[in-house]
Coordinates of C-alpha atoms and ligand atoms in Angstrom, one line a residue:
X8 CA 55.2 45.7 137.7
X9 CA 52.3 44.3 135.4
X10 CA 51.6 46.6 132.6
X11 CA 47.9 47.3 133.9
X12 CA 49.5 48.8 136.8
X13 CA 51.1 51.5 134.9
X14 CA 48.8 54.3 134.7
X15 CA 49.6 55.5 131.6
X16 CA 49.3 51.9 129.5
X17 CA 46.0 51.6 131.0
X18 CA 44.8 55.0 130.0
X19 CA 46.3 54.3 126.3
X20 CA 44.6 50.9 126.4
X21 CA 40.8 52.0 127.6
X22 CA 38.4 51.4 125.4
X23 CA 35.9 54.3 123.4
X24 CA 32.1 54.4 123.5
X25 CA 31.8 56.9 120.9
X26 CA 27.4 57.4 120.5
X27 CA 27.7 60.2 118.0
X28 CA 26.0 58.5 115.6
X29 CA 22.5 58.0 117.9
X30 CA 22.5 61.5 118.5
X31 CA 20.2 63.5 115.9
X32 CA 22.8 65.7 115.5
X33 CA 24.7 63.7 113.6
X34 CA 22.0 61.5 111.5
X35 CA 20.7 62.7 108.9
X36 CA 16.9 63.2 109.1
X37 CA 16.6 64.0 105.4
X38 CA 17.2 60.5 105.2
X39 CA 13.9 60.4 106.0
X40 CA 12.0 60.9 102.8
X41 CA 9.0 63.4 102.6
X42 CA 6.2 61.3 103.2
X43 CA 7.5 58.4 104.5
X44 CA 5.6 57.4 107.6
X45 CA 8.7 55.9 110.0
X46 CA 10.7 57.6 111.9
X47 CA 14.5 57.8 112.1
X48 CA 14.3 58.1 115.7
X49 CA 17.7 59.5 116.5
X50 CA 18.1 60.6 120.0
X51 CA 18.3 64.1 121.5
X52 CA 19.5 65.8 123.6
X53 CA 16.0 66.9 125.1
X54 CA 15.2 62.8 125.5
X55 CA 18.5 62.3 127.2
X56 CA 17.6 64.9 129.6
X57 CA 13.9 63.5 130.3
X58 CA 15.4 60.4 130.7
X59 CA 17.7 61.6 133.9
X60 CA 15.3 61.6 136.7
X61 CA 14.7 57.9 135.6
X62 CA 18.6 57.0 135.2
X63 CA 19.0 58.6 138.7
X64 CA 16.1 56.3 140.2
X65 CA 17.3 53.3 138.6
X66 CA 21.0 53.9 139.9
X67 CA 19.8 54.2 143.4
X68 CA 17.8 50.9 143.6
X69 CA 20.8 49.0 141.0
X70 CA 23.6 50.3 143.2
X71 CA 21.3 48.9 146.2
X72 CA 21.6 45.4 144.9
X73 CA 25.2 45.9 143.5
X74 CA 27.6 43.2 144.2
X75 CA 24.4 41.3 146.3
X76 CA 24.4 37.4 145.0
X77 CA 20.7 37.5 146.3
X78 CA 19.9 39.8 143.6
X79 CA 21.9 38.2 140.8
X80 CA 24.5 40.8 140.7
X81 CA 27.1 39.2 142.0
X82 CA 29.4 38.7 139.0
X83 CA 30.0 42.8 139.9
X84 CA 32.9 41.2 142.2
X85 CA 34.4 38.9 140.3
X86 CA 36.8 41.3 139.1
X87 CA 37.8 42.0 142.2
X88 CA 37.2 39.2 144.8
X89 CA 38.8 35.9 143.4
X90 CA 42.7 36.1 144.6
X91 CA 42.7 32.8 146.0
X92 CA 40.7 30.8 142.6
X93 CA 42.7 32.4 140.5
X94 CA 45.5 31.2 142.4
X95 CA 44.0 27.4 142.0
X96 CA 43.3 27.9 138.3
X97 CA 46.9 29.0 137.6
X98 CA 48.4 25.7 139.5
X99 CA 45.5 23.4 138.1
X100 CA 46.0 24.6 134.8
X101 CA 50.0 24.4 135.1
X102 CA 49.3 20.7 135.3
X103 CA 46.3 20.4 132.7
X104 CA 49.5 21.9 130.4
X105 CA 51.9 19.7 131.4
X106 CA 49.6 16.3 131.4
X107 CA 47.2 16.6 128.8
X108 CA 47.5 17.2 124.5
X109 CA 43.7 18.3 124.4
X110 CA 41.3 20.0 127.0
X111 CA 37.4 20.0 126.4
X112 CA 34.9 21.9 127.5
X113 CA 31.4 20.3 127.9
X114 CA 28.6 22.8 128.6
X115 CA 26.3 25.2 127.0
X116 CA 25.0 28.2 126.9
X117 CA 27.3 30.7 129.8
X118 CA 29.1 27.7 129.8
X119 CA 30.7 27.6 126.7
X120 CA 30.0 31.0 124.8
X121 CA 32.4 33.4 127.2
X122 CA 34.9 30.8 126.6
X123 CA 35.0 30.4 123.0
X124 CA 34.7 34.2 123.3
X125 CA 38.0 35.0 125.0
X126 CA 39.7 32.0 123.5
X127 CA 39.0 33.6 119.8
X128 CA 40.2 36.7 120.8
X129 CA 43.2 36.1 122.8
X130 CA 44.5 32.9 121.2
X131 CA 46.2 32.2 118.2
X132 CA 43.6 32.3 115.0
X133 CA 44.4 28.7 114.4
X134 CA 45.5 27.7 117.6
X135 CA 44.4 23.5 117.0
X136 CA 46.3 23.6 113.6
X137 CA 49.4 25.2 115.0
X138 CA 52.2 23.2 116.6
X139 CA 52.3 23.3 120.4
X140 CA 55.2 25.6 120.6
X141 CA 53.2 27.9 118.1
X142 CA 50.2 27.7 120.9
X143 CA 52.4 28.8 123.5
X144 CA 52.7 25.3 125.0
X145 CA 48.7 24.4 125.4
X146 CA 47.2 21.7 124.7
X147 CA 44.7 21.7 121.7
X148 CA 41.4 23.0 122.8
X149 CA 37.9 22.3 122.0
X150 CA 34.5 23.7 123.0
X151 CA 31.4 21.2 122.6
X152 CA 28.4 23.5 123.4
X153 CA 25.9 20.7 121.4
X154 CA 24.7 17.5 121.8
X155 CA 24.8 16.7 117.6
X156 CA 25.8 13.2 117.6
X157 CA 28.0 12.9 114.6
X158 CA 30.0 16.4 115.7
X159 CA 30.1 14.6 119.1
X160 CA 31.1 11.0 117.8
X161 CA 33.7 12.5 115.3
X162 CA 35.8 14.3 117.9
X163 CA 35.9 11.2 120.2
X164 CA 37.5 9.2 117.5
X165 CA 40.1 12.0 116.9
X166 CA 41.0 12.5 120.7
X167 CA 43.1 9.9 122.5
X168 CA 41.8 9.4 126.3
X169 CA 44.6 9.2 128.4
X170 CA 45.8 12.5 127.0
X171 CA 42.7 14.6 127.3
X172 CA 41.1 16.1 129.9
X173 CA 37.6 17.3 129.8
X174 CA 36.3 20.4 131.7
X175 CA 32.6 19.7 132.4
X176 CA 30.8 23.3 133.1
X177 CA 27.4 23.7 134.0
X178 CA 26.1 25.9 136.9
X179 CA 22.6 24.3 137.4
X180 CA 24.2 20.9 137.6
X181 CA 21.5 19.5 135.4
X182 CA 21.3 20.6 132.0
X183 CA 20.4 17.5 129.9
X184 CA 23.0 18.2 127.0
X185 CA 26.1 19.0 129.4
X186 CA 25.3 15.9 132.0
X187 CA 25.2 13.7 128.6
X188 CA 28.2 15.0 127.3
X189 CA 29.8 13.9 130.8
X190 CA 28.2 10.5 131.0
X191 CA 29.4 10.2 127.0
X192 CA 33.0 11.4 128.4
X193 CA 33.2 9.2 131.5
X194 CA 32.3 6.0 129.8
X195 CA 35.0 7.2 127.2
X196 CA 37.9 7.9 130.0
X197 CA 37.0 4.5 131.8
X198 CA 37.6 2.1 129.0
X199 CA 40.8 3.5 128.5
X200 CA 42.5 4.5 131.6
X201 CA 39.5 2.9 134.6
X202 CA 39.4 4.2 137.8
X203 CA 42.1 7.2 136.9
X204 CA 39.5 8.7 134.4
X205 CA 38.7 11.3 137.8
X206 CA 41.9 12.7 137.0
X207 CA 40.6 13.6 133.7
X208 CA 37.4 15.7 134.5
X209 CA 37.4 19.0 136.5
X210 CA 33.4 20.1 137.5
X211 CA 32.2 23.8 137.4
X212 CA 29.7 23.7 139.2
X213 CA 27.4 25.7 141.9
X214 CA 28.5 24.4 145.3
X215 CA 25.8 22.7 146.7
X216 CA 23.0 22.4 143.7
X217 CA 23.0 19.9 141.0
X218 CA 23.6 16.7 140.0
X219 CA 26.9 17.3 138.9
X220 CA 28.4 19.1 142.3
X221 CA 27.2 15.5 144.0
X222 CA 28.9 13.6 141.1
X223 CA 32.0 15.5 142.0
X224 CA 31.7 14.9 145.9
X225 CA 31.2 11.5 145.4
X226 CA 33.6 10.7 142.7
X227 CA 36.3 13.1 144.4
X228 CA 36.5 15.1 141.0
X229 CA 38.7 18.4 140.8
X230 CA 36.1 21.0 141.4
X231 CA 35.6 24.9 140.4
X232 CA 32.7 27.2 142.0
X233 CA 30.5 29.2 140.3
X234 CA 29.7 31.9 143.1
X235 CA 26.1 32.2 144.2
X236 CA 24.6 35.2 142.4
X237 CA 26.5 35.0 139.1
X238 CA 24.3 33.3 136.1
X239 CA 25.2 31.5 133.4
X240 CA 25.8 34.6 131.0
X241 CA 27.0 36.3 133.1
X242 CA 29.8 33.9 134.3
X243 CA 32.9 34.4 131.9
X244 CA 34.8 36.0 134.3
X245 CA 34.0 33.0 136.7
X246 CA 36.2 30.0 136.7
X247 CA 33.5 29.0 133.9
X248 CA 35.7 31.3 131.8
X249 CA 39.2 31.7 133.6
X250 CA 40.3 28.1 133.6
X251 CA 40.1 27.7 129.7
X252 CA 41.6 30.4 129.2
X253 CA 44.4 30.0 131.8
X254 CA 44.7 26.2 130.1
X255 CA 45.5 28.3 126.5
X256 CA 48.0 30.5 128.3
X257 CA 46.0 33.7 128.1
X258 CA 46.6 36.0 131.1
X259 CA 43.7 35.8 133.2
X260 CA 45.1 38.1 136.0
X261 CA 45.3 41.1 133.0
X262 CA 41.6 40.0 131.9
X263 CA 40.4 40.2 135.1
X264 CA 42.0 43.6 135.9
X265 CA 40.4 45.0 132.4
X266 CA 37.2 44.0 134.2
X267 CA 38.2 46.2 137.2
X268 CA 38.9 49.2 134.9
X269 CA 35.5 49.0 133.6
X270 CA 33.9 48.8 137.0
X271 CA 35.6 51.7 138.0
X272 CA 34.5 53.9 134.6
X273 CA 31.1 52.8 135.1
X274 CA 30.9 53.8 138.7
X275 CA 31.2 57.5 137.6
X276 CA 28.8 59.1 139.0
X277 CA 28.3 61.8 136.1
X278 CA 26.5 59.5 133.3
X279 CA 27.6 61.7 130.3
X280 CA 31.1 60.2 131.6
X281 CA 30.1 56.5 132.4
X282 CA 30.3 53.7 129.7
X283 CA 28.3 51.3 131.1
X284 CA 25.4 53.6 132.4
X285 CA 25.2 55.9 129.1
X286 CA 25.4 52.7 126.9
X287 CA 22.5 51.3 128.7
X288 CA 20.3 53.9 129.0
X289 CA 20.6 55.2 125.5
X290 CA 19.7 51.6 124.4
X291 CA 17.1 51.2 126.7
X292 CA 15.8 54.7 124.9
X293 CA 16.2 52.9 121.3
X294 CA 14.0 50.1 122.5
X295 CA 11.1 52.2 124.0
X296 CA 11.2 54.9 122.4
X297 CA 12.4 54.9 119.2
X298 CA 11.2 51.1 117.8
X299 CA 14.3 49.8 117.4
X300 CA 14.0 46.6 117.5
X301 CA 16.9 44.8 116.5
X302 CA 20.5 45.6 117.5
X303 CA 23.1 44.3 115.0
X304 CA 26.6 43.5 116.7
X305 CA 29.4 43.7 113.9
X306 CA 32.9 43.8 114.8
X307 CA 35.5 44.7 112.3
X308 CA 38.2 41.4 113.2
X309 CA 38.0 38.4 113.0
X310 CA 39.1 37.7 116.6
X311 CA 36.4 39.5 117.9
X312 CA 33.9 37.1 115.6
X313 CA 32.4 35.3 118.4
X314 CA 31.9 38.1 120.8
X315 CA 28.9 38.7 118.9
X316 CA 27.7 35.2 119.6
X317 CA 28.3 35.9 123.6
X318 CA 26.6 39.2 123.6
X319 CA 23.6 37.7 121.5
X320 CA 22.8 35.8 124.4
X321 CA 23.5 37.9 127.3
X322 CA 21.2 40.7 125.2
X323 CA 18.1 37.9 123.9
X324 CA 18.5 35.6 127.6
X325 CA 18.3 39.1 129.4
X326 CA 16.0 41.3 128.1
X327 CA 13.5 39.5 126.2
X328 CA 11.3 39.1 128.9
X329 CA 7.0 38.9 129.1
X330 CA 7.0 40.8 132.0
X331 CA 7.8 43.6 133.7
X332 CA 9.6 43.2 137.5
X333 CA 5.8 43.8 138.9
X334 CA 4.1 41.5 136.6
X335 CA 2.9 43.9 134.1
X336 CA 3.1 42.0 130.7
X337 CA 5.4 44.3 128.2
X338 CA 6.9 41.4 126.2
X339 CA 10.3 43.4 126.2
X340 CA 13.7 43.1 124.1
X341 CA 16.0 43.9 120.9
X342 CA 16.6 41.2 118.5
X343 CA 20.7 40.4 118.6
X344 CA 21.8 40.1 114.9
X345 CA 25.1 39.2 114.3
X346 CA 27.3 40.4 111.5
X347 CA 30.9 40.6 110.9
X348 CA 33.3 43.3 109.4
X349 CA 33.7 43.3 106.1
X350 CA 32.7 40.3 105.2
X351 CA 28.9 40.9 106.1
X352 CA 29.7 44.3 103.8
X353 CA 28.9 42.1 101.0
X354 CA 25.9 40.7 102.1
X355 CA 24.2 42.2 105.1
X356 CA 24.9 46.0 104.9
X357 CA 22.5 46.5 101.8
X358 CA 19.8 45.7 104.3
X359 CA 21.0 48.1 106.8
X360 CA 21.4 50.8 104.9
X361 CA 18.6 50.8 103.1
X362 CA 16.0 49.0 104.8
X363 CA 13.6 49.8 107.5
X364 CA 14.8 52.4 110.5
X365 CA 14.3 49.1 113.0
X366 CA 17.9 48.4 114.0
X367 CA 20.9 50.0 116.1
X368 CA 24.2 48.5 114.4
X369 CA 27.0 48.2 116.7
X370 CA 30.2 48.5 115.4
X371 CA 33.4 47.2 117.1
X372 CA 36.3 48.5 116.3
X373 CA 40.4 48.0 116.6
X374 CA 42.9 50.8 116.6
X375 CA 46.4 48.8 116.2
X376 CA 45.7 45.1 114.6
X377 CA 48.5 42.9 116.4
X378 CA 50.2 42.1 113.5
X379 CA 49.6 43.8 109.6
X380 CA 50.2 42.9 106.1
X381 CA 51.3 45.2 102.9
X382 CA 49.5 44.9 100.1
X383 CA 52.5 45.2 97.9
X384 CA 53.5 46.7 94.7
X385 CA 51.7 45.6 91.3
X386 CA 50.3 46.5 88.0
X387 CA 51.4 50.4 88.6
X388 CA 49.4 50.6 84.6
X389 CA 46.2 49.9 85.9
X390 CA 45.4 52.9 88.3
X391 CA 42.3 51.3 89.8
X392 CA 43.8 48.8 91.2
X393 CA 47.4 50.2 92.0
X394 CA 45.6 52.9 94.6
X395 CA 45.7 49.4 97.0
X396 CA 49.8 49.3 96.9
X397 CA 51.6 50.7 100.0
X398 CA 48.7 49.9 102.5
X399 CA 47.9 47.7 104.7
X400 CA 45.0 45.3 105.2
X401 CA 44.6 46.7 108.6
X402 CA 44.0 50.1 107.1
X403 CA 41.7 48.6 104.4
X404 CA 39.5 47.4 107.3
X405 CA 39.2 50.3 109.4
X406 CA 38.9 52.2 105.9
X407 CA 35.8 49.7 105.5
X408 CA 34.5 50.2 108.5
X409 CA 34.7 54.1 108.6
X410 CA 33.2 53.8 104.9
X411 CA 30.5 51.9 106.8
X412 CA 29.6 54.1 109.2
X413 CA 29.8 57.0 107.1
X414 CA 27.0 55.1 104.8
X415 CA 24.8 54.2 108.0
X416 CA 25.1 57.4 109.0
X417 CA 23.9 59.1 105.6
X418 CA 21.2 56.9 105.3
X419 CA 19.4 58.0 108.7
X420 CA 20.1 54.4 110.0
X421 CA 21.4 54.6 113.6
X422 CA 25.2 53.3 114.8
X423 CA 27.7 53.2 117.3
X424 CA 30.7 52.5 117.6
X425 CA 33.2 50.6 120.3
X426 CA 36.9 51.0 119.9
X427 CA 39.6 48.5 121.1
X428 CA 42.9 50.5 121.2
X429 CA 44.3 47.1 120.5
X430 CA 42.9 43.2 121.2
X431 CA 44.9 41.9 124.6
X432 CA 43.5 40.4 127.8
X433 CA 43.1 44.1 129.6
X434 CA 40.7 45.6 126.6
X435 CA 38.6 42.0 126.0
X436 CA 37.9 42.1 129.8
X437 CA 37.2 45.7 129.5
X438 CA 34.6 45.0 126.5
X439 CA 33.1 42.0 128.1
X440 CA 32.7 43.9 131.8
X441 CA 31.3 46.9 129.9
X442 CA 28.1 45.1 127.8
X443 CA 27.3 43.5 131.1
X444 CA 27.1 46.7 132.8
X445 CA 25.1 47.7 129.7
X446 CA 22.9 44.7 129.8
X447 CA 22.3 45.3 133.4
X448 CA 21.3 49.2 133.5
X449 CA 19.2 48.7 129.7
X450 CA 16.9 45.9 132.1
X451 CA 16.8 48.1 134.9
X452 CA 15.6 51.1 132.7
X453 CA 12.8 49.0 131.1
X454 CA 11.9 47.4 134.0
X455 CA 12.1 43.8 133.8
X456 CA 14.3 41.0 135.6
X457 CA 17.8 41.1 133.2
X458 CA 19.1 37.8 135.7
X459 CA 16.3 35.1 135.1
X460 CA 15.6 33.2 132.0
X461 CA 11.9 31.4 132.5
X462 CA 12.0 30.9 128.6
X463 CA 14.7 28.9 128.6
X464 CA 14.2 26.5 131.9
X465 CA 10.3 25.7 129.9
X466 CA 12.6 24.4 127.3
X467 CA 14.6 22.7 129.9
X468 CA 11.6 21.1 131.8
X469 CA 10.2 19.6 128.0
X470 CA 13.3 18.1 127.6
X471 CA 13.5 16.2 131.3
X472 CA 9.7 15.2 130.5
X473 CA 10.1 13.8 126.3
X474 CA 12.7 11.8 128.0
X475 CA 11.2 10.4 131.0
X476 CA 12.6 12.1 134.5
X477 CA 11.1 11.2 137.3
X478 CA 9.0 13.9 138.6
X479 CA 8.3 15.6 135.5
X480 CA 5.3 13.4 134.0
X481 CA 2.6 15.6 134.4
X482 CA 4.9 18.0 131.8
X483 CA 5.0 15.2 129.6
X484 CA 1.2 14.6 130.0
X485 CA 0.7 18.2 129.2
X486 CA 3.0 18.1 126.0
X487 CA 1.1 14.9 124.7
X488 CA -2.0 16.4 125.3
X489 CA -1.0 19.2 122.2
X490 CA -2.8 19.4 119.2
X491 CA -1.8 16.6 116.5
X492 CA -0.6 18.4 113.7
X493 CA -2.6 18.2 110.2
X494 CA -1.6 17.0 107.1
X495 CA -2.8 19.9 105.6
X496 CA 0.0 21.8 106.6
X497 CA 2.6 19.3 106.0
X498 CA 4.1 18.9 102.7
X499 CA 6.2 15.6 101.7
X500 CA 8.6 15.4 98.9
Ligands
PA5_149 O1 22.5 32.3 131.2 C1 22.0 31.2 131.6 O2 21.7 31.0 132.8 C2 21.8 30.0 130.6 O3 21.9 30.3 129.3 C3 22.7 28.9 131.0 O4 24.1 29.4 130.8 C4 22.5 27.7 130.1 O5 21.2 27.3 130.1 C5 23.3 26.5 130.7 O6 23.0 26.3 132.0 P1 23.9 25.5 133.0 O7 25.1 26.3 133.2 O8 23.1 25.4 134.2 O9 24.1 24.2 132.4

């Protein structure tokens, strides 16, 4: 039996959403001084209940499109529906282990932020520097989400071709920076080893759009489907994010089933019970009603570091949106900020705590580190400093970050707090499942499309027209046509 199949592990391993600390039961309004004009804007109980008849609205039409790839929510079933990829990504990545010293991942975006995500969390903190037995057997992995040309130039001279394969993700098929990467790759692989450098890519791709799902046809390349219905940020638990992983040894059939757990506690129909839904809407409540406009993620581990950098997308990409879903302009969203336990205690916090009432700071939390170290014995004469002897630095962390919360908290300044029982495949896929459900019902509550990104494809489009693909030249007519800046405003050293 898997250990997410016993009952009891799963129940000790299920993640807590504790709110307390939006309620204004628990912040302190005398934070707010006499006089002062902002609000604190804690949340009560009488706005959770005039929220309901909307929550109850917004389930009905949400769980209408649930699981539907026409409506973008088909990454529901990807905890549930992939049996057979999984059983290709286990096999394909068998031999990526056994073949290859170093596996890269070229893509951006989706594409690359769920996978350096998991692979922070899951994988040895050092995994490159450590010896292959050390990383489980793996071969050294790296994660090339840019197109900066000395990063790019300085890795190829440190990988050697015939031992590396490169995992070229992209779900358009088209994105400039990934499809230059590949072209960069190719030309790398076919000096060294020539017509075997297919056996040295694997696409991820959509399966019919895209230049790159053509490349792969053509070229006969080792190819992994992004479903219909699942975007880019919300891919991770896609082959975009499961072969990677699989490649570093983490258990993607555990990950996957933390997912499941998740769908299940947010398919509770009582909200006041449901992660995902109560998360959403009480956020959604922050935004509208209560001017919070940035939401600060700050896990307490180091391992969780770059899960802020995957939910800042899926947060900005899906809710910062002009429009509502019937073309009302609302110019919708909370700023992601990203901040990390303790070390951010030393620079950010003062802001937090004592700045304006704008921001919701998320805490993440971790019950059992997976390994601890003693602070040992010394200087028992110097009584301020001895006090540190005979703990731990796992309890000085959650010590910090209870210390934390307890300042937020006095201060007026609103906070939450996410719990990992420990960090292991089942909680990560948990957490990840659960701020999509999040991201999901907050856009549903506001009103606007959480799936599309129109901000980002104009960004997209300028880059085909600056650098001349066919079809796009009357963008690049309308981008030469701008204003010529003035040397007014331009300043020379
Ligand atoms: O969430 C999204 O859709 C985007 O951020 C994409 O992930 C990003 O633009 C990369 O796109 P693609 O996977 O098509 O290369």
């Amino acid at each position: 039996m898997r250990r997410y199949e016993d009952a009891l592990w799963k129940k000790e391993m299920t993640l807590i959403y504790d709110f307390s600390n939006l309620m204004d039961s628990f912040i302190d309004a005398s934070a707010q001084d006499p006089g002062f004009r902002k609000s604190v804007g804690a949340i009560s109980e009488d706005d959770l209940n005039a929220m309901m008849p909307r929550i109850s609205k917004a389930r009905e039409s949400l769980s209408r499109k649930w699981g539907r790839p026409s409506r973008m929510l088909a990454w529901t079933r990807l905890p549930h529906s992939q049996k057979t990829v999984v059983a290709d990504i286990l096999r394909t990545a068998a031999r990526v282990r056994r073949k290859f010293d170093n596996f890269v991942v070229l893509g951006i975006g989706g594409s690359a932020l769920g996978p350096i995500a998991v692979h922070e969390a899951l994988g040895h903190p050092f995994y490159n520097l450590v010896s292959r037995e050390e990383r489980g057997g793996g071969p050294r992995l790296f994660i090339e989400d840019n197109v900066d040309p000395e990063r790019m130039n300085a890795l190829l001279t440190m990988l050697d071709p015939a031992r590396t394969c490169f995992n070229v993700v992209t779900k358009s098929g088209n994105t400039s920076e990934t499809m230059s990467q590949f072209l960069i790759a190719r030309d790398m692989l076919r000096g060294a080893v020539g017509d075997r450098w297919r056996h040295h890519v694997i696409a991820t791709t959509d399966k019919k759009k895209g230049n790159l799902i053509r490349i792969a046809q053509e070229d006969s390349l080792k190819t992994f489907v992004i479903p219909d219905g699942v975007g880019g940020r919300f891919s991770e638990l896609s082959p975009v994010g499961l072969l990677p992983a699989a490649v570093c040894g983490i258990d993607i059939e555990e990950l996957l089933s933390g997912a499941a757990w998740m769908d299940e506690l947010c398919a509770r129909e009582d909200i006041r019970t449901n992660p995902g839904w109560m998360s959403g809407a009480l956020m959604a409540l922050t935004m509208t009603r209560k001017g919070k406009n940035i939401q600060v993620m700050m896990p307490y581990s180091d391992s969780l570091k770059t899960v802020s950098d995957w939910y800042a997308q899926l947060w900005a990409e899906s809710l910062g949106k002009k429009y509502t879903q019937r073309g009302r302009v609302i110019h919708a969203g909370q700023t992601p900020v990203k901040a990390l336990g303790v070390t951010d205690q030393h620079s950010q916090v003062q802001l937090y705590t004592e700045g304006p009432f704008d921001k919701v700071i998320t805490l993440l939390g971790v019950g059992a580190f997976r390994s601890d170290v003693a602070i040992p014995e010394g200087y028992p004469h110097i009584p301020d400093l001895h006090f540190l002897s005979g703990h731990t630095m796992g309890e000085l962390m959650n010590a910090e970050r209870m210390a934390t919360e307890f300042a937020l908290t006095k201060a007026g300044k609103l906070n939450q707090t996410i719990t990992l029982p420990e960090i292991n495949a089942f909680t990560i896929g948990q957490l990840l499942y659960f701020f999509e459900v999040q991201t999901a019902v907050a856009g549903e509550l506001i009103g606007i499309d959480a799936f599309d990104q129109p901000g980002v494809e104009e960004g997209k489009i300028s880059t085909f027209a600056l650098l001349g693909r066919p079809g796009f030249e009357q963008k690049r007519a309308e981008i030469a046509a701008r204003p010529a800046k003035n040397r007014r405003y331009m300043i020379g050293f």
